[in-house]
């Protein structure tokens, strides 16, 4: 006998269209197929209480980790082809993704938003920062000044200033000003904020002219000027 093109023998069972066919005492039998559902093993502690698969803290950490990955991906996209994190990661035998997460994960809240604008590390590298790096704000205009006449491997006059920006009112975003037009020898850099409302935290740092080396950033918080 044939069932949907499948040969049945007394030694075999076949499930066809949700029906299981089999031989019993030489006669063909049919019954609805049953799906086997594997029961999850229930774990219990020494007092017999059921141990949940994940604790509330573990669930919270998993949620934060998921949101954090989206945030870090967004931040890395702002860097584009600027290899700040790639160079620093290669020097440590890591990937840029792992390095930025291990460095800054603690500065995000459970929804992946920036919790600590000053603590967040925007740049890593061996170049030097001026000791007197400072900034002022007038509405959307931010003026950064410094004194640095050095000409040495860690501080070249042609090093370019770049500025990362966090907005207190928009903690799920990040802006990077890569083309400020200012170099170390200039001693001054001006940038324009996208919004004049709320506190901002800027992170100026220097990049070698050919983008082969960078400095660490310095966090400077600027309150709303209104």
mmCIF file of C-alpha atoms in Angstrom:
data_model
loop_
_atom_site.group_PDB
_atom_site.id
_atom_site.type_symbol
_atom_site.label_atom_id
_atom_site.label_comp_id
_atom_site.label_asym_id
_atom_site.label_seq_id
_atom_site.Cartn_x
_atom_site.Cartn_y
_atom_site.Cartn_z
ATOM 1 C CA UNK A 1 0.000 0.000 0.000
ATOM 2 C CA UNK A 2 1.208 3.490 -0.794
ATOM 3 C CA UNK A 3 0.536 6.643 1.256
ATOM 4 C CA UNK A 4 1.529 9.872 -0.519
ATOM 5 C CA UNK A 5 4.267 8.052 -2.385
ATOM 6 C CA UNK A 6 5.822 6.514 0.771
ATOM 7 C CA UNK A 7 6.062 2.718 1.068
ATOM 8 C CA UNK A 8 4.883 1.364 4.412
ATOM 9 C CA UNK A 9 6.233 -1.888 5.753
ATOM 10 C CA UNK A 10 5.417 -3.699 8.996
ATOM 11 C CA UNK A 11 8.733 -2.561 10.413
ATOM 12 C CA UNK A 12 8.363 1.187 9.842
ATOM 13 C CA UNK A 13 6.266 4.170 10.905
ATOM 14 C CA UNK A 14 5.608 7.218 8.783
ATOM 15 C CA UNK A 15 4.079 10.545 9.609
ATOM 16 C CA UNK A 16 2.231 12.106 6.691
ATOM 17 C CA UNK A 17 0.196 15.292 6.914
ATOM 18 C CA UNK A 18 0.015 15.167 10.690
ATOM 19 C CA UNK A 19 -1.089 11.493 10.693
ATOM 20 C CA UNK A 20 1.166 8.649 11.820
ATOM 21 C CA UNK A 21 0.722 5.346 9.937
ATOM 22 C CA UNK A 22 1.979 2.058 11.339
ATOM 23 C CA UNK A 23 1.290 -1.682 11.263
ATOM 24 C CA UNK A 24 -0.182 -3.489 14.228
ATOM 25 C CA UNK A 25 -0.858 -7.222 14.080
ATOM 26 C CA UNK A 26 -0.429 -7.069 10.351
ATOM 27 C CA UNK A 27 -2.996 -4.310 9.868
ATOM 28 C CA UNK A 28 -2.332 -0.726 8.873
ATOM 29 C CA UNK A 29 -3.222 1.696 11.652
ATOM 30 C CA UNK A 30 -3.424 5.503 11.679
ATOM 31 C CA UNK A 31 -3.537 8.063 14.471
ATOM 32 C CA UNK A 32 -2.895 11.814 14.876
ATOM 33 C CA UNK A 33 0.793 12.515 15.320
ATOM 34 C CA UNK A 34 1.860 13.794 18.716
ATOM 35 C CA UNK A 35 4.522 16.440 19.007
ATOM 36 C CA UNK A 36 6.967 15.813 21.782
ATOM 37 C CA UNK A 37 7.491 18.879 23.939
ATOM 38 C CA UNK A 38 10.646 18.826 25.957
ATOM 39 C CA UNK A 39 10.044 19.986 29.475
ATOM 40 C CA UNK A 40 12.519 22.461 30.845
ATOM 41 C CA UNK A 41 14.316 21.137 33.858
ATOM 42 C CA UNK A 42 13.251 22.924 37.010
ATOM 43 C CA UNK A 43 16.109 23.853 39.290
ATOM 44 C CA UNK A 44 15.618 24.087 43.026
ATOM 45 C CA UNK A 45 17.776 25.350 45.836
ATOM 46 C CA UNK A 46 18.660 23.451 49.010
ATOM 47 C CA UNK A 47 15.339 24.488 50.584
ATOM 48 C CA UNK A 48 13.288 23.221 47.674
ATOM 49 C CA UNK A 49 12.518 26.682 46.280
ATOM 50 C CA UNK A 50 12.413 26.989 42.509
ATOM 51 C CA UNK A 51 15.404 28.853 41.101
ATOM 52 C CA UNK A 52 14.362 31.168 38.217
ATOM 53 C CA UNK A 53 16.215 30.836 34.902
ATOM 54 C CA UNK A 54 17.504 34.382 35.275
ATOM 55 C CA UNK A 55 17.463 36.659 38.272
ATOM 56 C CA UNK A 56 15.991 40.179 37.950
ATOM 57 C CA UNK A 57 19.553 41.526 38.034
ATOM 58 C CA UNK A 58 20.602 39.204 35.202
ATOM 59 C CA UNK A 59 17.581 40.201 33.116
ATOM 60 C CA UNK A 60 18.391 43.869 33.743
ATOM 61 C CA UNK A 61 22.018 43.343 32.727
ATOM 62 C CA UNK A 62 20.989 41.514 29.552
ATOM 63 C CA UNK A 63 18.647 44.346 28.631
ATOM 64 C CA UNK A 64 21.357 46.951 29.224
ATOM 65 C CA UNK A 65 23.846 44.947 27.173
ATOM 66 C CA UNK A 66 21.448 44.858 24.212
ATOM 67 C CA UNK A 67 20.780 48.605 24.331
ATOM 68 C CA UNK A 68 24.486 49.335 24.886
ATOM 69 C CA UNK A 69 25.460 47.520 21.696
ATOM 70 C CA UNK A 70 23.110 49.752 19.691
ATOM 71 C CA UNK A 71 24.536 52.867 21.358
ATOM 72 C CA UNK A 72 28.155 51.896 20.777
ATOM 73 C CA UNK A 73 27.388 51.018 17.157
ATOM 74 C CA UNK A 74 25.852 54.485 16.760
ATOM 75 C CA UNK A 75 28.927 56.147 18.305
ATOM 76 C CA UNK A 76 31.363 54.160 16.148
ATOM 77 C CA UNK A 77 29.384 55.224 13.092
ATOM 78 C CA UNK A 78 29.973 58.878 14.044
ATOM 79 C CA UNK A 79 33.724 58.217 13.880
ATOM 80 C CA UNK A 80 33.373 56.906 10.335
ATOM 81 C CA UNK A 81 36.816 56.076 8.924
ATOM 82 C CA UNK A 82 38.629 57.889 11.752
ATOM 83 C CA UNK A 83 40.653 55.007 13.293
ATOM 84 C CA UNK A 84 40.810 56.220 16.912
ATOM 85 C CA UNK A 85 39.449 53.031 18.436
ATOM 86 C CA UNK A 86 40.850 50.675 15.806
ATOM 87 C CA UNK A 87 44.433 51.800 16.491
ATOM 88 C CA UNK A 88 44.001 51.706 20.271
ATOM 89 C CA UNK A 89 42.356 48.273 20.074
ATOM 90 C CA UNK A 90 45.080 46.813 17.839
ATOM 91 C CA UNK A 91 47.719 47.932 20.355
ATOM 92 C CA UNK A 92 45.848 45.976 23.042
ATOM 93 C CA UNK A 93 45.111 42.883 20.965
ATOM 94 C CA UNK A 94 41.381 43.651 20.942
ATOM 95 C CA UNK A 95 38.689 44.663 18.480
ATOM 96 C CA UNK A 96 37.473 48.268 18.475
ATOM 97 C CA UNK A 97 34.007 47.016 19.412
ATOM 98 C CA UNK A 98 35.290 45.202 22.507
ATOM 99 C CA UNK A 99 37.550 48.073 23.577
ATOM 100 C CA UNK A 100 34.927 50.803 23.419
ATOM 101 C CA UNK A 101 32.486 48.598 25.325
ATOM 102 C CA UNK A 102 34.934 47.563 28.040
ATOM 103 C CA UNK A 103 36.015 51.197 28.457
ATOM 104 C CA UNK A 104 32.605 52.873 28.495
ATOM 105 C CA UNK A 105 29.936 50.302 29.392
ATOM 106 C CA UNK A 106 29.781 51.566 32.983
ATOM 107 C CA UNK A 107 28.910 55.080 31.788
ATOM 108 C CA UNK A 108 25.594 53.993 30.226
ATOM 109 C CA UNK A 109 22.262 53.503 31.980
ATOM 110 C CA UNK A 110 20.050 50.407 31.682
ATOM 111 C CA UNK A 111 18.574 51.728 28.417
ATOM 112 C CA UNK A 112 21.912 52.426 26.788
ATOM 113 C CA UNK A 113 21.760 56.195 27.242
ATOM 114 C CA UNK A 114 24.732 58.257 28.393
ATOM 115 C CA UNK A 115 24.645 58.283 32.189
ATOM 116 C CA UNK A 116 27.995 59.980 32.827
ATOM 117 C CA UNK A 117 28.895 62.497 30.114
ATOM 118 C CA UNK A 118 32.203 63.419 31.741
ATOM 119 C CA UNK A 119 33.325 59.861 32.445
ATOM 120 C CA UNK A 120 32.753 58.619 28.881
ATOM 121 C CA UNK A 121 36.058 58.162 27.037
ATOM 122 C CA UNK A 122 35.867 59.499 23.490
ATOM 123 C CA UNK A 123 39.493 59.053 22.433
ATOM 124 C CA UNK A 124 42.578 57.072 23.414
ATOM 125 C CA UNK A 125 46.173 57.538 22.336
ATOM 126 C CA UNK A 126 49.738 58.702 23.102
ATOM 127 C CA UNK A 127 49.557 62.323 21.926
ATOM 128 C CA UNK A 128 49.717 64.980 24.626
ATOM 129 C CA UNK A 129 47.001 67.405 25.678
ATOM 130 C CA UNK A 130 47.796 70.973 26.737
ATOM 131 C CA UNK A 131 47.613 71.379 30.498
ATOM 132 C CA UNK A 132 45.537 74.559 30.249
ATOM 133 C CA UNK A 133 42.869 73.356 27.820
ATOM 134 C CA UNK A 134 39.683 75.295 28.613
ATOM 135 C CA UNK A 135 36.374 76.341 27.021
ATOM 136 C CA UNK A 136 33.639 78.954 27.218
ATOM 137 C CA UNK A 137 30.131 79.026 25.810
ATOM 138 C CA UNK A 138 27.874 81.745 24.451
ATOM 139 C CA UNK A 139 24.581 80.201 23.320
ATOM 140 C CA UNK A 140 25.491 77.766 20.561
ATOM 141 C CA UNK A 141 29.040 79.092 20.149
ATOM 142 C CA UNK A 142 31.750 77.217 22.058
ATOM 143 C CA UNK A 143 35.302 78.595 22.163
ATOM 144 C CA UNK A 144 38.138 76.278 23.184
ATOM 145 C CA UNK A 145 41.551 77.768 23.973
ATOM 146 C CA UNK A 146 44.972 76.477 25.035
ATOM 147 C CA UNK A 147 48.680 77.336 25.041
ATOM 148 C CA UNK A 148 51.009 74.786 23.486
ATOM 149 C CA UNK A 149 54.129 75.707 21.515
ATOM 150 C CA UNK A 150 55.713 72.272 21.665
ATOM 151 C CA UNK A 151 57.130 70.552 18.594
ATOM 152 C CA UNK A 152 57.901 66.973 19.578
ATOM 153 C CA UNK A 153 56.677 63.434 18.793
ATOM 154 C CA UNK A 154 53.788 63.675 21.265
ATOM 155 C CA UNK A 155 52.795 67.227 20.369
ATOM 156 C CA UNK A 156 53.247 68.459 16.793
ATOM 157 C CA UNK A 157 52.122 71.966 15.739
ATOM 158 C CA UNK A 158 50.079 70.412 12.919
ATOM 159 C CA UNK A 159 48.044 68.126 15.184
ATOM 160 C CA UNK A 160 44.361 68.756 14.460
ATOM 161 C CA UNK A 161 41.732 69.385 17.118
ATOM 162 C CA UNK A 162 38.547 67.329 17.111
ATOM 163 C CA UNK A 163 35.637 67.592 19.526
ATOM 164 C CA UNK A 164 33.113 65.018 20.742
ATOM 165 C CA UNK A 165 29.850 66.432 22.107
ATOM 166 C CA UNK A 166 27.217 65.021 24.471
ATOM 167 C CA UNK A 167 23.944 66.846 25.138
ATOM 168 C CA UNK A 168 22.331 66.471 28.569
ATOM 169 C CA UNK A 169 18.846 66.732 27.045
ATOM 170 C CA UNK A 170 19.631 64.121 24.353
ATOM 171 C CA UNK A 171 21.535 61.351 26.113
ATOM 172 C CA UNK A 172 20.944 58.824 23.355
ATOM 173 C CA UNK A 173 23.042 60.713 20.825
ATOM 174 C CA UNK A 174 26.630 61.774 20.166
ATOM 175 C CA UNK A 175 28.210 64.307 17.813
ATOM 176 C CA UNK A 176 31.803 64.384 16.599
ATOM 177 C CA UNK A 177 33.281 67.509 15.036
ATOM 178 C CA UNK A 178 36.171 66.159 12.976
ATOM 179 C CA UNK A 179 36.776 69.161 10.720
ATOM 180 C CA UNK A 180 37.176 72.096 13.118
ATOM 181 C CA UNK A 181 39.979 73.664 11.060
ATOM 182 C CA UNK A 182 42.066 74.222 14.217
ATOM 183 C CA UNK A 183 45.569 72.876 14.848
ATOM 184 C CA UNK A 184 47.681 72.706 17.975
ATOM 185 C CA UNK A 185 49.680 75.783 16.980
ATOM 186 C CA UNK A 186 46.488 77.877 16.632
ATOM 187 C CA UNK A 187 45.684 77.792 20.342
ATOM 188 C CA UNK A 188 41.989 78.328 19.629
ATOM 189 C CA UNK A 189 39.041 76.382 18.214
ATOM 190 C CA UNK A 190 35.418 77.407 17.738
ATOM 191 C CA UNK A 191 32.511 75.045 17.193
ATOM 192 C CA UNK A 192 28.768 75.574 16.910
ATOM 193 C CA UNK A 193 26.350 73.458 18.913
ATOM 194 C CA UNK A 194 23.197 72.145 17.276
ATOM 195 C CA UNK A 195 21.051 73.408 20.185
ATOM 196 C CA UNK A 196 21.501 76.242 22.676
ATOM 197 C CA UNK A 197 19.285 74.620 25.320
ATOM 198 C CA UNK A 198 20.573 72.496 28.173
ATOM 199 C CA UNK A 199 23.954 71.475 29.468
ATOM 200 C CA UNK A 200 26.571 70.017 27.146
ATOM 201 C CA UNK A 201 29.795 68.147 27.730
ATOM 202 C CA UNK A 202 32.516 68.577 25.114
ATOM 203 C CA UNK A 203 35.478 66.218 24.695
ATOM 204 C CA UNK A 204 38.292 67.934 22.752
ATOM 205 C CA UNK A 205 41.257 65.835 21.630
ATOM 206 C CA UNK A 206 44.065 65.989 19.087
ATOM 207 C CA UNK A 207 44.720 63.868 16.003
ATOM 208 C CA UNK A 208 47.945 63.570 14.051
ATOM 209 C CA UNK A 209 47.632 65.221 10.648
ATOM 210 C CA UNK A 210 47.615 61.826 8.914
ATOM 211 C CA UNK A 211 45.280 60.219 11.529
ATOM 212 C CA UNK A 212 47.927 57.725 12.669
ATOM 213 C CA UNK A 213 47.895 58.799 16.322
ATOM 214 C CA UNK A 214 45.521 60.489 18.747
ATOM 215 C CA UNK A 215 45.436 61.925 22.236
ATOM 216 C CA UNK A 216 43.072 61.150 25.045
ATOM 217 C CA UNK A 217 40.151 63.538 25.350
ATOM 218 C CA UNK A 218 39.414 66.017 28.127
ATOM 219 C CA UNK A 219 35.824 66.347 29.333
ATOM 220 C CA UNK A 220 34.606 69.921 29.855
ATOM 221 C CA UNK A 221 31.023 70.507 31.010
ATOM 222 C CA UNK A 222 29.381 73.732 29.849
ATOM 223 C CA UNK A 223 26.077 74.759 31.485
ATOM 224 C CA UNK A 224 23.184 76.349 29.636
ATOM 225 C CA UNK A 225 24.044 80.020 29.199
ATOM 226 C CA UNK A 226 20.458 81.254 29.495
#
